[in-house]
Coordinates of C-alpha atoms in Angstrom, one line a residue:
X1285 CA 20.9 -8.2 24.4
X1286 CA 19.3 -6.6 21.4
X1287 CA 15.6 -7.5 20.9
X1288 CA 13.9 -7.8 17.6
X1289 CA 10.1 -7.4 17.8
X1290 CA 7.7 -8.9 15.2
X1291 CA 5.7 -6.6 12.9
X1292 CA 2.1 -6.7 14.3
X1293 CA 0.2 -4.0 12.6
X1294 CA -3.2 -2.7 11.5
X1295 CA -4.9 -2.0 8.2
X1296 CA -8.4 -0.5 8.1
X1297 CA -10.0 -0.5 4.7
X1298 CA -12.7 2.2 4.7
X1299 CA -15.6 1.8 2.3
X1300 CA -16.9 4.8 0.4
X1301 CA -20.7 4.5 0.1
X1302 CA -22.0 5.7 -3.3
X1303 CA -23.8 9.0 -3.1
X1304 CA -27.5 9.1 -3.5
X1305 CA -29.2 11.8 -5.6
X1306 CA -32.6 13.3 -5.6
X1307 CA -34.0 14.7 -8.9
X1308 CA -35.3 18.2 -8.8
X1309 CA -37.6 18.6 -11.8
X1310 CA -38.4 21.8 -13.8
X1311 CA -35.3 23.6 -12.6
X1312 CA -32.9 25.6 -14.8
X1313 CA -29.9 23.3 -14.9
X1314 CA -28.0 25.7 -17.1
X1315 CA -27.3 27.9 -14.1
X1316 CA -23.8 27.8 -12.6
X1317 CA -25.5 28.0 -9.2
X1318 CA -27.9 25.1 -9.9
X1319 CA -26.4 22.8 -7.3
X1320 CA -26.8 23.7 -3.7
X1321 CA -23.7 25.2 -1.9
X1322 CA -21.8 25.0 -5.2
X1323 CA -20.9 27.5 -7.9
X1324 CA -19.6 26.1 -11.2
X1325 CA -17.2 28.0 -13.4
X1326 CA -19.4 27.2 -16.4
X1327 CA -22.9 25.7 -16.7
X1328 CA -23.1 22.1 -17.7
X1329 CA -23.8 21.2 -21.3
X1330 CA -27.0 19.3 -22.0
X1331 CA -25.2 16.9 -24.4
X1332 CA -22.0 15.1 -23.9
X1333 CA -20.3 12.5 -26.2
X1334 CA -19.2 8.9 -25.5
X1335 CA -15.5 8.9 -24.5
X1336 CA -15.6 12.6 -23.6
X1337 CA -13.6 13.8 -20.6
X1338 CA -15.2 16.8 -18.9
X1339 CA -13.7 18.7 -16.0
X1340 CA -16.5 19.8 -13.6
X1341 CA -14.9 22.8 -11.8
X1342 CA -16.0 25.4 -9.3
X1343 CA -16.0 26.6 -5.7
X1344 CA -17.9 25.8 -2.5
X1345 CA -18.2 27.6 0.8
X1346 CA -19.6 24.5 2.5
X1347 CA -16.9 23.8 5.2
X1348 CA -18.0 20.4 6.5
X1349 CA -16.5 18.3 3.7
X1350 CA -13.1 17.9 2.1
X1351 CA -14.3 15.8 -0.8
X1352 CA -16.9 16.3 -3.6
X1353 CA -18.4 13.8 -6.0
X1354 CA -20.2 13.9 -9.4
X1355 CA -22.8 11.2 -9.7
X1356 CA -24.2 9.8 -12.9
X1357 CA -27.5 7.8 -12.5
X1358 CA -28.9 6.2 -15.6
X1359 CA -32.5 7.3 -16.3
X1360 CA -33.2 3.8 -17.5
X1361 CA -32.9 1.8 -14.2
X1362 CA -32.2 -1.4 -16.2
X1363 CA -28.9 0.1 -17.3
X1364 CA -25.7 -0.1 -15.4
X1365 CA -25.6 1.3 -11.9
X1366 CA -24.7 4.6 -10.5
X1367 CA -21.2 6.0 -11.5
X1368 CA -19.3 8.2 -9.1
X1369 CA -16.3 10.4 -9.6
X1370 CA -14.7 11.9 -6.5
X1371 CA -12.0 14.6 -6.0
X1372 CA -10.7 16.7 -3.1
X1373 CA -11.7 20.2 -2.2
X1374 CA -8.6 22.5 -1.8
X1375 CA -9.0 26.1 -0.7
X1376 CA -12.7 25.9 -1.5
X1377 CA -11.9 24.9 -5.1
X1378 CA -12.5 21.6 -6.9
X1379 CA -11.9 20.0 -10.3
X1380 CA -13.6 16.6 -10.9
X1381 CA -12.7 14.7 -14.1
X1382 CA -15.9 13.0 -15.4
X1383 CA -15.4 10.3 -18.0
X1384 CA -18.5 9.5 -20.1
X1385 CA -17.9 5.9 -21.2
X1386 CA -21.6 4.9 -21.8
X1387 CA -24.2 6.5 -24.1
X1388 CA -27.7 7.2 -22.9
X1389 CA -29.6 9.7 -20.7
X1390 CA -28.5 10.3 -17.1
X1391 CA -29.3 12.3 -14.0
X1392 CA -26.2 14.2 -13.1
X1393 CA -25.8 15.4 -9.5
X1394 CA -22.9 16.9 -7.4
X1395 CA -22.6 15.7 -3.8
X1396 CA -20.5 17.2 -1.1
X1397 CA -18.7 14.5 0.9
X1398 CA -18.8 10.8 0.4
X1399 CA -22.6 10.4 0.6
X1400 CA -25.8 12.5 0.6
X1401 CA -28.2 13.9 -1.9
X1402 CA -28.2 16.3 -4.7
X1403 CA -30.4 18.1 -7.2
X1404 CA -29.9 16.6 -10.6
X1405 CA -29.6 17.9 -14.1
X1406 CA -30.8 15.7 -17.0
X1407 CA -28.1 15.2 -19.6
X1408 CA -27.6 13.1 -22.7
X1409 CA -24.5 11.2 -23.8
X1410 CA -24.4 10.7 -27.5
X1411 CA -22.4 8.1 -29.4
X1412 CA -22.3 10.3 -32.6
X1413 CA -19.2 12.4 -32.8
X1414 CA -19.7 15.6 -34.7
X1415 CA -18.5 15.5 -38.3
X1416 CA -15.8 17.9 -39.3
X1417 CA -16.5 20.6 -41.9
X1418 CA -14.0 22.0 -44.4
X1419 CA -14.9 25.7 -44.1
X1420 CA -12.0 26.8 -41.9
X1421 CA -8.3 26.0 -41.5
X1422 CA -7.5 23.3 -38.9
X1423 CA -5.9 24.7 -35.7
X1424 CA -2.2 24.3 -35.0
X1425 CA -1.6 21.5 -32.6
X1426 CA 1.5 20.7 -30.4
X1427 CA 3.1 17.3 -30.1
X1428 CA 1.3 15.6 -27.2
X1429 CA 3.2 14.7 -24.1
X1430 CA 2.2 12.2 -21.4
X1431 CA 3.2 12.8 -17.8
X1432 CA 2.4 11.8 -14.2
X1433 CA 2.2 14.6 -11.7
X1434 CA 0.2 15.1 -8.5
X1435 CA -0.8 11.4 -8.6
X1436 CA -2.6 11.8 -12.0
X1437 CA -1.5 10.7 -15.5
X1438 CA -2.4 13.4 -18.1
X1439 CA -1.8 14.2 -21.7
X1440 CA -0.5 17.7 -22.3
X1441 CA -1.5 19.3 -25.6
X1442 CA -2.1 22.8 -26.8
X1443 CA -3.8 24.3 -29.9
X1444 CA -3.7 27.7 -31.5
X1445 CA -7.5 28.2 -30.9
X1446 CA -10.1 26.7 -28.6
X1447 CA -10.6 23.3 -30.2
X1448 CA -12.4 19.9 -30.0
X1449 CA -9.6 17.5 -29.2
X1450 CA -9.2 13.8 -29.6
X1451 CA -6.5 11.6 -28.0
X1452 CA -6.0 8.0 -29.2
X1453 CA -4.0 5.4 -27.4
X1454 CA -3.0 2.2 -29.3
X1455 CA -1.4 -1.1 -28.2
X1456 CA -1.6 -3.9 -30.7
X1457 CA -5.4 -4.4 -31.2
X1458 CA -6.4 -2.4 -28.2
X1459 CA -7.5 1.3 -28.6
X1460 CA -8.7 3.9 -26.1
X1461 CA -10.0 7.3 -27.3
X1462 CA -10.6 10.5 -25.3
X1463 CA -12.5 13.6 -26.4
X1464 CA -12.3 17.0 -24.9
X1465 CA -14.2 20.2 -25.7
X1466 CA -12.8 22.4 -22.9
X1467 CA -10.1 25.0 -23.3
X1468 CA -7.6 23.1 -21.3
X1469 CA -4.1 21.9 -22.2
X1470 CA -4.1 19.0 -19.7
X1471 CA -6.4 16.0 -20.3
X1472 CA -6.5 13.4 -17.5
X1473 CA -6.9 9.7 -18.2
X1474 CA -9.1 7.1 -16.5
X1475 CA -7.0 4.1 -15.5
X1476 CA -9.8 1.5 -15.7
X1477 CA -10.2 2.3 -19.4
X1478 CA -6.8 0.6 -20.0
X1479 CA -7.7 -2.8 -18.4
X1480 CA -6.9 -4.6 -21.7
X1481 CA -3.5 -3.0 -22.1
X1482 CA -0.3 -4.5 -20.8
X1483 CA 2.8 -3.1 -19.3
X1484 CA 5.2 -2.1 -22.1
X1485 CA 5.3 0.2 -25.1
X1486 CA 2.1 2.2 -25.8
X1487 CA 1.5 4.6 -28.8
X1488 CA -0.7 7.7 -28.9
X1489 CA -1.5 10.6 -31.1
X1490 CA -3.7 13.7 -31.0
X1491 CA -6.2 15.4 -33.3
X1492 CA -7.9 18.8 -33.0
X1493 CA -10.6 20.7 -35.0
X1494 CA -12.1 24.1 -34.6
X1495 CA -15.5 24.1 -33.0
X1496 CA -18.6 26.1 -32.2
X1497 CA -19.9 25.1 -28.8
X1498 CA -23.5 25.2 -27.6
X1499 CA -25.5 23.8 -24.7
X1500 CA -27.0 21.2 -27.0
X1501 CA -24.5 19.9 -29.5
X1502 CA -21.0 20.8 -30.9
X1503 CA -20.4 21.6 -34.5
X1504 CA -16.9 21.4 -36.0
X1505 CA -15.8 24.1 -38.5
X1506 CA -12.6 22.6 -39.7
X1507 CA -11.0 19.3 -40.6
X1508 CA -8.9 17.6 -37.9
X1509 CA -5.2 18.4 -37.5
X1510 CA -3.3 15.3 -36.5
X1511 CA 0.1 14.8 -34.8
X1512 CA 2.5 12.0 -35.4
X1513 CA 2.5 8.9 -33.2
X1514 CA 4.4 9.2 -29.9
X1515 CA 5.3 6.3 -27.6
X1516 CA 6.0 5.6 -23.9
X1517 CA 6.5 2.7 -21.6
X1518 CA 3.3 2.1 -19.6
X1519 CA 3.3 0.6 -16.1
X1520 CA 0.7 -0.3 -13.4
X1521 CA -0.9 2.5 -11.5
X1522 CA -1.5 2.5 -7.8
X1523 CA -3.3 5.1 -5.7
X1524 CA -1.8 7.4 -3.1
X1525 CA -3.4 8.2 0.3
X1526 CA -2.0 10.7 2.9
X1527 CA -4.0 11.4 6.1
X1528 CA -3.5 15.1 6.3
X1529 CA -5.1 15.2 9.7
X1530 CA -2.3 13.0 11.0
X1531 CA 0.8 14.2 9.1
X1532 CA 2.1 16.9 6.7
X1533 CA 3.8 15.2 3.7
X1534 CA 4.6 16.0 0.1
X1535 CA 6.4 12.9 -1.3
X1536 CA 7.3 13.0 -5.0
X1537 CA 5.0 11.3 -7.5
X1538 CA 7.8 10.6 -9.9
X1539 CA 11.6 10.7 -10.3
X1540 CA 12.9 10.5 -13.9
X1541 CA 16.1 8.7 -12.7
X1542 CA 17.4 6.8 -9.7
X1543 CA 18.1 9.2 -6.8
X1544 CA 17.0 9.7 -3.2
X1545 CA 13.3 9.8 -2.4
X1546 CA 13.1 12.5 0.2
X1547 CA 10.4 14.5 2.0
X1548 CA 9.8 15.9 5.4
X1549 CA 7.1 17.5 7.6
X1550 CA 5.4 17.4 11.0
X1551 CA 3.6 14.5 12.5
X1552 CA 0.2 15.4 14.1
X1553 CA -0.1 12.1 15.9
X1554 CA 2.3 9.8 17.6
X1555 CA 4.0 8.0 14.7
X1556 CA 6.1 4.9 14.3
X1557 CA 9.8 5.5 14.0
X1558 CA 10.1 2.8 11.4
X1559 CA 8.8 3.3 7.9
X1560 CA 8.3 0.6 5.2
X1561 CA 8.7 0.4 1.4
X1562 CA 7.2 -2.0 -1.2
X1563 CA 10.0 -2.4 -3.8
X1564 CA 9.5 -3.2 -7.5
X1565 CA 10.2 -6.9 -6.9
X1566 CA 7.2 -7.0 -4.5
X1567 CA 9.1 -7.5 -1.3
X1568 CA 9.4 -4.9 1.5
X1569 CA 12.2 -3.0 3.2
X1570 CA 12.2 -1.1 6.5
X1571 CA 14.0 2.1 7.2
X1572 CA 14.3 4.6 10.1
X1573 CA 12.8 8.0 9.9
X1574 CA 15.0 10.9 11.0
X1575 CA 13.9 13.5 13.5
X1576 CA 15.5 16.4 15.4
X1577 CA 13.0 15.8 18.2
X1578 CA 13.3 13.4 21.0
X1579 CA 11.8 10.0 20.4
X1580 CA 9.6 8.1 22.8
X1581 CA 8.5 4.5 23.4
X1582 CA 5.1 2.9 22.9
X1583 CA 5.4 -0.6 24.3
X1584 CA 8.6 -1.9 22.7
X1585 CA 8.2 0.4 19.7
X1586 CA 10.1 3.7 19.1
X1587 CA 7.8 6.5 18.2
X1588 CA 8.0 10.1 17.1
X1589 CA 5.8 12.2 19.3
X1590 CA 2.9 14.3 18.1
X1591 CA 4.0 17.7 16.9
X1592 CA 7.6 16.6 16.1
X1593 CA 9.4 17.0 12.8
X1594 CA 10.4 14.0 10.7
X1595 CA 12.4 13.3 7.5
X1596 CA 11.9 10.3 5.1
X1597 CA 14.9 9.5 3.0
X1598 CA 15.3 6.3 0.9
X1599 CA 17.5 5.7 -2.1
X1600 CA 16.1 3.0 -4.5
X1601 CA 18.4 0.5 -6.1
X1602 CA 16.5 0.2 -9.4
X1603 CA 13.9 1.9 -11.5
X1604 CA 10.3 0.9 -10.9
X1605 CA 7.4 1.5 -8.6
X1606 CA 8.0 2.2 -4.9
X1607 CA 5.2 2.3 -2.3
X1608 CA 6.2 4.4 0.7
X1609 CA 4.4 3.8 4.1
X1610 CA 4.5 5.7 7.4
X1611 CA 2.2 4.5 10.2
X1612 CA 1.0 5.9 13.4
X1613 CA 1.9 4.2 16.7
X1614 CA -1.0 1.7 16.4
X1615 CA 0.3 0.6 12.9
X1616 CA -2.4 2.4 10.9
X1617 CA -0.9 3.8 7.7
X1618 CA -1.0 7.6 7.6
X1619 CA 1.2 7.9 4.4
X1620 CA 0.7 5.2 1.7
X1621 CA 2.2 6.8 -1.4
X1622 CA 3.6 5.6 -4.7
X1623 CA 6.7 7.1 -6.2
X1624 CA 7.6 6.0 -9.8
X1625 CA 11.3 6.0 -10.6
X1626 CA 12.4 6.0 -14.2
X1627 CA 10.7 6.9 -17.5
X1628 CA 7.7 4.5 -17.3
X1629 CA 4.2 6.2 -17.0
X1630 CA 1.5 4.7 -14.8
X1631 CA -1.5 3.9 -16.9
X1632 CA -2.4 0.2 -16.4
X1633 CA -5.1 -0.2 -13.7
X1634 CA -4.6 -2.2 -10.5
X1635 CA -7.3 -4.0 -8.5
X1636 CA -8.6 -0.9 -6.8
X1637 CA -8.9 1.0 -10.2
X1638 CA -11.1 -1.8 -11.5
X1639 CA -13.2 -2.7 -8.5
X1640 CA -15.3 -0.5 -6.3
X1641 CA -16.4 -1.4 -2.8
X1642 CA -20.0 -2.4 -2.3
X1643 CA -21.6 -3.5 0.9
X1644 CA -23.2 -6.9 1.1
X1645 CA -25.9 -7.5 3.7
X1646 CA -25.9 -11.3 3.3
X1647 CA -24.7 -13.4 6.3
X1648 CA -21.8 -15.9 6.3
X1649 CA -23.1 -19.3 5.5
X1650 CA -19.8 -21.3 5.6
X1651 CA -16.7 -19.9 7.3
X1652 CA -14.5 -22.8 6.0
X1653 CA -15.2 -21.8 2.4
X1654 CA -14.2 -18.2 3.1
X1655 CA -11.0 -19.4 4.9
X1656 CA -10.1 -21.5 1.9
X1657 CA -10.7 -18.6 -0.4
X1658 CA -8.4 -16.3 1.7
X1659 CA -5.8 -19.0 2.1
X1660 CA -5.8 -19.4 -1.7
X1661 CA -5.2 -15.6 -2.1
X1662 CA -2.4 -15.7 0.4
X1663 CA -0.7 -18.7 -1.2
X1664 CA -1.1 -17.2 -4.7
X1665 CA 0.8 -14.1 -3.5
X1666 CA 3.5 -16.2 -1.9
X1667 CA 4.0 -18.5 -4.9
X1668 CA 4.2 -15.5 -7.3
X1669 CA 7.1 -14.3 -5.2
X1670 CA 8.9 -17.6 -5.1
X1671 CA 7.8 -18.6 -1.6
X1672 CA 6.4 -21.8 -0.3
X1673 CA 2.7 -22.2 0.7
X1674 CA 1.5 -21.8 4.3
X1675 CA -0.8 -24.4 5.7
X1676 CA -3.9 -23.7 7.6
X1677 CA -3.7 -24.7 11.3
X1678 CA -6.6 -25.5 13.6
X1679 CA -5.2 -24.0 16.8
X1680 CA -4.2 -20.8 14.9
X1681 CA -7.7 -20.7 13.3
X1682 CA -9.3 -20.8 16.8
X1683 CA -7.0 -17.9 17.9
X1684 CA -7.9 -15.8 14.8
X1685 CA -11.6 -16.6 14.8
X1686 CA -11.9 -15.7 18.5
X1687 CA -10.4 -12.2 17.8
X1688 CA -12.5 -11.5 14.7
X1689 CA -15.7 -12.4 16.6
X1690 CA -14.6 -10.3 19.6
X1691 CA -13.9 -7.3 17.4
X1692 CA -17.3 -7.6 15.6
X1693 CA -19.3 -8.3 18.7
X1694 CA -17.8 -5.5 20.8
X1695 CA -17.4 -2.9 18.0
X1696 CA -13.7 -2.3 18.1
X1697 CA -10.8 -2.8 15.6
X1698 CA -7.4 -3.3 17.2
X1699 CA -4.8 -5.9 17.9
X1700 CA -5.2 -5.5 21.6
X1701 CA -8.6 -6.8 22.8
X1702 CA -10.7 -5.1 25.5
X1703 CA -8.7 -6.9 28.2
X1704 CA -5.6 -5.3 26.7
X1705 CA -4.2 -8.6 25.6
X1706 CA -1.8 -8.4 22.6
X1707 CA -1.7 -11.1 19.9
X1708 CA 1.3 -12.6 21.8
X1709 CA -0.7 -12.5 25.1
X1710 CA -3.7 -14.1 23.5
X1711 CA -1.7 -16.9 21.8
X1712 CA 0.2 -17.7 25.1
X1713 CA -3.1 -17.8 27.0
X1714 CA -4.3 -20.2 24.3
X1715 CA -1.3 -22.5 24.9
X1716 CA 0.2 -22.0 21.5
X1717 CA 3.9 -22.5 21.7
X1718 CA 5.1 -20.6 18.6
X1719 CA 5.0 -16.8 18.3
X1720 CA 2.5 -15.2 15.9
X1721 CA 2.5 -12.2 13.6
X1722 CA -1.0 -10.8 13.2
X1723 CA -2.7 -8.9 10.4
X1724 CA -6.3 -7.6 10.8
X1725 CA -8.6 -6.1 8.1
X1726 CA -12.1 -4.8 8.0
X1727 CA -13.5 -4.7 4.5
X1728 CA -16.5 -5.5 2.2
X1729 CA -15.1 -8.8 0.9
X1730 CA -12.4 -11.3 1.3
X1731 CA -10.7 -10.2 -1.9
X1732 CA -10.7 -6.5 -0.9
X1733 CA -9.3 -7.5 2.5
X1734 CA -6.4 -9.4 1.0
X1735 CA -5.7 -6.8 -1.7
X1736 CA -5.7 -4.1 1.0
X1737 CA -3.3 -6.0 3.2
X1738 CA -1.0 -6.6 0.2
X1739 CA -1.1 -2.9 -0.6
X1740 CA 0.2 -2.0 2.8
X1741 CA 4.0 -2.5 3.1
X1742 CA 3.9 -3.6 6.8
X1743 CA 1.2 -6.2 6.3
X1744 CA 2.5 -7.4 2.9
X1745 CA 5.8 -8.1 4.8
X1746 CA 4.0 -10.5 7.1
X1747 CA 2.2 -12.3 4.2
X1748 CA 5.5 -12.6 2.3
X1749 CA 7.7 -13.6 5.2
X1750 CA 9.5 -16.7 4.0
X1751 CA 9.8 -18.3 7.5
X1752 CA 6.1 -18.8 8.0
X1753 CA 4.8 -22.3 7.5
X1754 CA 1.3 -22.0 9.2
X1755 CA -1.5 -19.6 9.3
X1756 CA -4.8 -19.2 11.2
X1757 CA -7.7 -17.3 9.6
X1758 CA -10.6 -15.8 11.5
X1759 CA -13.5 -14.4 9.5
X1760 CA -16.9 -13.0 10.7
X1761 CA -19.3 -10.4 9.3
X1762 CA -21.3 -7.5 10.8
X1763 CA -23.1 -4.6 9.2
X1764 CA -21.9 -5.5 5.7
X1765 CA -18.2 -5.7 6.7
X1766 CA -15.9 -8.7 7.0
X1767 CA -13.7 -8.8 10.1
X1768 CA -10.6 -10.7 9.1
X1769 CA -7.7 -11.8 11.4
X1770 CA -4.6 -13.6 10.1
X1771 CA -2.2 -15.3 12.5
X1772 CA 1.1 -16.3 10.8
X1773 CA 3.5 -18.6 12.6
X1774 CA 6.2 -21.2 12.1
X1775 CA 6.2 -24.9 12.8
X1776 CA 7.3 -25.8 16.3
X1777 CA 11.1 -26.0 16.5
X1778 CA 12.8 -29.3 17.5
X1779 CA 16.1 -29.9 19.1
X1780 CA 17.4 -30.9 15.7
X1781 CA 16.2 -27.6 14.2
X1782 CA 18.1 -25.6 16.9
X1783 CA 21.3 -27.7 16.3
X1784 CA 21.0 -27.1 12.6
X1785 CA 20.7 -23.3 13.2
X1786 CA 23.9 -23.4 15.3
X1787 CA 25.8 -25.1 12.5
X1788 CA 24.3 -22.7 10.0
X1789 CA 25.4 -19.5 11.8
X1790 CA 28.9 -20.9 12.4
X1791 CA 29.3 -21.8 8.8
X1792 CA 28.0 -18.5 7.6
X1793 CA 30.3 -16.5 10.0
X1794 CA 33.3 -18.5 8.8
X1795 CA 32.4 -18.1 5.2
X1796 CA 32.2 -14.4 5.8
X1797 CA 35.6 -14.4 7.5
X1798 CA 37.1 -16.6 4.7
X1799 CA 35.9 -14.1 2.1
X1800 CA 38.0 -11.5 3.9
X1801 CA 41.0 -13.9 4.0
X1802 CA 40.7 -14.4 7.8
X1803 CA 41.1 -17.6 9.7
X1804 CA 37.9 -19.6 10.6
X1805 CA 36.7 -19.5 14.2
X1806 CA 37.1 -22.8 16.1
X1807 CA 34.3 -24.2 18.2
X1808 CA 35.2 -24.1 21.9
X1809 CA 33.4 -26.4 24.4
X1810 CA 34.1 -24.1 27.4
X1811 CA 32.8 -21.1 25.5
X1812 CA 29.7 -23.2 24.6
X1813 CA 29.0 -24.0 28.3
X1814 CA 29.5 -20.3 29.3
X1815 CA 27.2 -19.2 26.5
X1816 CA 24.5 -21.7 27.4
X1817 CA 24.6 -20.6 31.1
X1818 CA 24.4 -16.9 30.2
X1819 CA 21.6 -17.5 27.7
X1820 CA 19.7 -19.6 30.2
X1821 CA 20.0 -17.0 32.9
X1822 CA 18.8 -14.3 30.5
X1823 CA 15.7 -16.4 29.6
X1824 CA 14.8 -17.5 33.2
X1825 CA 15.4 -14.2 34.9
X1826 CA 14.8 -11.7 32.1
X1827 CA 18.3 -10.4 32.8
X1828 CA 20.0 -8.0 30.3
X1829 CA 23.5 -8.9 29.1
X1830 CA 26.0 -6.6 30.8
X1831 CA 29.7 -6.4 31.1
X1832 CA 29.5 -7.6 34.7
X1833 CA 27.3 -10.6 34.0
X1834 CA 29.5 -11.6 31.1
X1835 CA 32.7 -11.3 33.2
X1836 CA 31.2 -13.4 36.0
X1837 CA 30.4 -16.3 33.7
X1838 CA 33.7 -16.1 32.0
X1839 CA 35.5 -16.3 35.4
X1840 CA 33.3 -19.3 36.4
X1841 CA 34.5 -21.2 33.3
X1842 CA 38.1 -20.0 33.4
X1843 CA 38.0 -18.1 30.2
X1844 CA 40.6 -15.3 29.8
X1845 CA 41.3 -12.8 27.1
X1846 CA 39.3 -10.3 25.1
X1847 CA 35.7 -11.5 24.5
X1848 CA 32.8 -10.4 22.3
X1849 CA 29.2 -11.3 23.2
X1850 CA 26.3 -11.0 20.7
X1851 CA 22.7 -11.7 21.6
X1852 CA 19.5 -11.8 19.6
X1853 CA 15.9 -12.9 20.1
X1854 CA 13.1 -13.0 17.6
X1855 CA 10.1 -15.1 16.6
X1856 CA 11.9 -16.7 13.6
X1857 CA 15.3 -17.7 12.6
X1858 CA 16.2 -16.1 9.3
X1859 CA 16.0 -12.5 10.5
X1860 CA 18.3 -13.4 13.4
X1861 CA 20.8 -14.9 11.1
X1862 CA 20.6 -12.0 8.6
X1863 CA 21.0 -9.5 11.3
X1864 CA 24.2 -11.0 12.6
X1865 CA 25.7 -11.2 9.1
X1866 CA 24.6 -7.7 8.1
X1867 CA 25.3 -5.6 11.2
X1868 CA 28.0 -7.3 13.3
X1869 CA 31.3 -6.1 11.6
X1870 CA 33.2 -7.1 14.7
X1871 CA 32.9 -10.8 14.0
X1872 CA 35.3 -10.3 11.1
X1873 CA 38.1 -8.8 13.2
X1874 CA 41.3 -10.8 12.8
X1875 CA 42.0 -11.2 16.5
X1876 CA 39.2 -13.6 17.2
X1877 CA 40.1 -17.3 17.4
X1878 CA 37.3 -19.3 19.1
X1879 CA 33.5 -19.2 19.4
X1880 CA 30.6 -20.6 21.4
X1881 CA 27.0 -20.6 20.3
X1882 CA 23.8 -21.3 22.2
X1883 CA 20.2 -21.3 20.9
X1884 CA 17.2 -21.9 23.1
X1885 CA 13.4 -21.3 23.1
X1886 CA 11.8 -19.4 25.9
X1887 CA 8.3 -20.2 27.3
X1888 CA 6.7 -17.9 24.7
X1889 CA 8.4 -19.8 21.9
X1890 CA 10.8 -17.0 20.9
X1891 CA 14.3 -18.0 19.7
X1892 CA 17.0 -16.7 22.0
X1893 CA 20.5 -16.9 20.5
X1894 CA 23.8 -15.9 22.2
X1895 CA 27.3 -16.0 20.7
X1896 CA 30.6 -15.5 22.6
X1897 CA 33.8 -15.0 20.6
X1898 CA 37.2 -15.1 22.3
X1899 CA 40.7 -14.2 21.4
X1900 CA 42.3 -17.2 22.9

């Protein structure tokens, strides 16, 4: 009997604390070695301009960190809060795009890692763009192109001489402008700047003027040269995360046309054999990874052992945005990467582009209000995908709340508690008769927790499973983090439900045979009795269906001739039905004449289905 196991997986949303900086007065901030453990390629200007994009680039020999941040702290503390821009350090080199969206005076620091302190240079961001003079000839300027590579959208533009460049994006009444003084042909965009744009056609053009640069202000020595308007189709951007300590992976950021999405590498930790994809329609799909190494088992799950090779191959059916996910054996994503298929360019911000995590030290005053808030988020997501709402259930709430409080109290984050009870073990111990599929999250707010779960293909699949009718929600808080547990389940099945399922699968099989111009299978009482006994023995004794056990039952009920037996068990009905119709080609062989079907629930509430098809 083939077993189908529910997806019970983990997501851990890690907050990044904003770096703190310490001002170091009366220090020469023009030096390329001003910041400790860092050498810049060029000293920082004292004056920047509103809407300017500036690449802070350099090297560091400090080996303890793999990220680096530029921090802008307003001198006027009544202004907006600290702004942080973070990039990775690769081969001791870094390049951090800094977007100056607000005018005023700032302390500017550079912090190694995700938090810490820094010396600070004082800079000014001016709203007055230099006026162009007419003394020299404008530079030659290329037609701008927009592209998405290495998980970043950029505008590519070149000029005949070093120039002050201006890029303007337009969509109806909305407008975004970027300025650049640096001698670079690639200007990155900041997705949050496009929050008022919509998916669809966006126009842009470029301008450039010759300039004389100084540490204080920029003067322009020519009029602007201007390109014609260009256009592209804009789509929503989503981030990419690859845990390089757990896997080597180089998935493509973009394919210009439909074709296989393929990449390969080595897993540095035990990794789930199944991978998941969020498709453009918002639903998920599961595929098998390939490996030349021997697979192993972790519980009921097939895994690829640490140090083994793997290959990911998936062919999309349509153009659009595909989010690819590979998880470790515990279900924690180690690859969560977006590949865009087609001509559209990601530029519209998603939730995570527009919202930054911030710890809140306040305590929970009313769990029920938070539960209602999370339930509303879940049901909004389900309704937007054409699914029915789930209802909150008190016994599932108790199950979920107990696990959230246990994780927070005992400082762990796992589906298995410290007694090594799985979600299924915990719900059976609680006397709950229907199987559960569990999501857990640890994040700074209920909204962040929900968006994080929806961003993960495996957890999104649980939230958007059409069979669920009930959910339990557990929420507690410790050290600024919400511990969230979701327990999805069905309504308890009745005898009438099981009988309806029998009729449905018989009708579906016969419809499939009819489409192939084959005779329908006739229901056989003797086959039904044999199927019921064999299914009952399997449930009571945990016996596996074998040729010997099948022959014994067939002899007992006097059934002769060629026979086919198909078994399934799972926590819900539709995956069983779909699995039979999708994968059992033998049911459409012309030789079969009769059928028996039995469906029962085991003590754990799983659906156990057995079909016997006979030639006689």
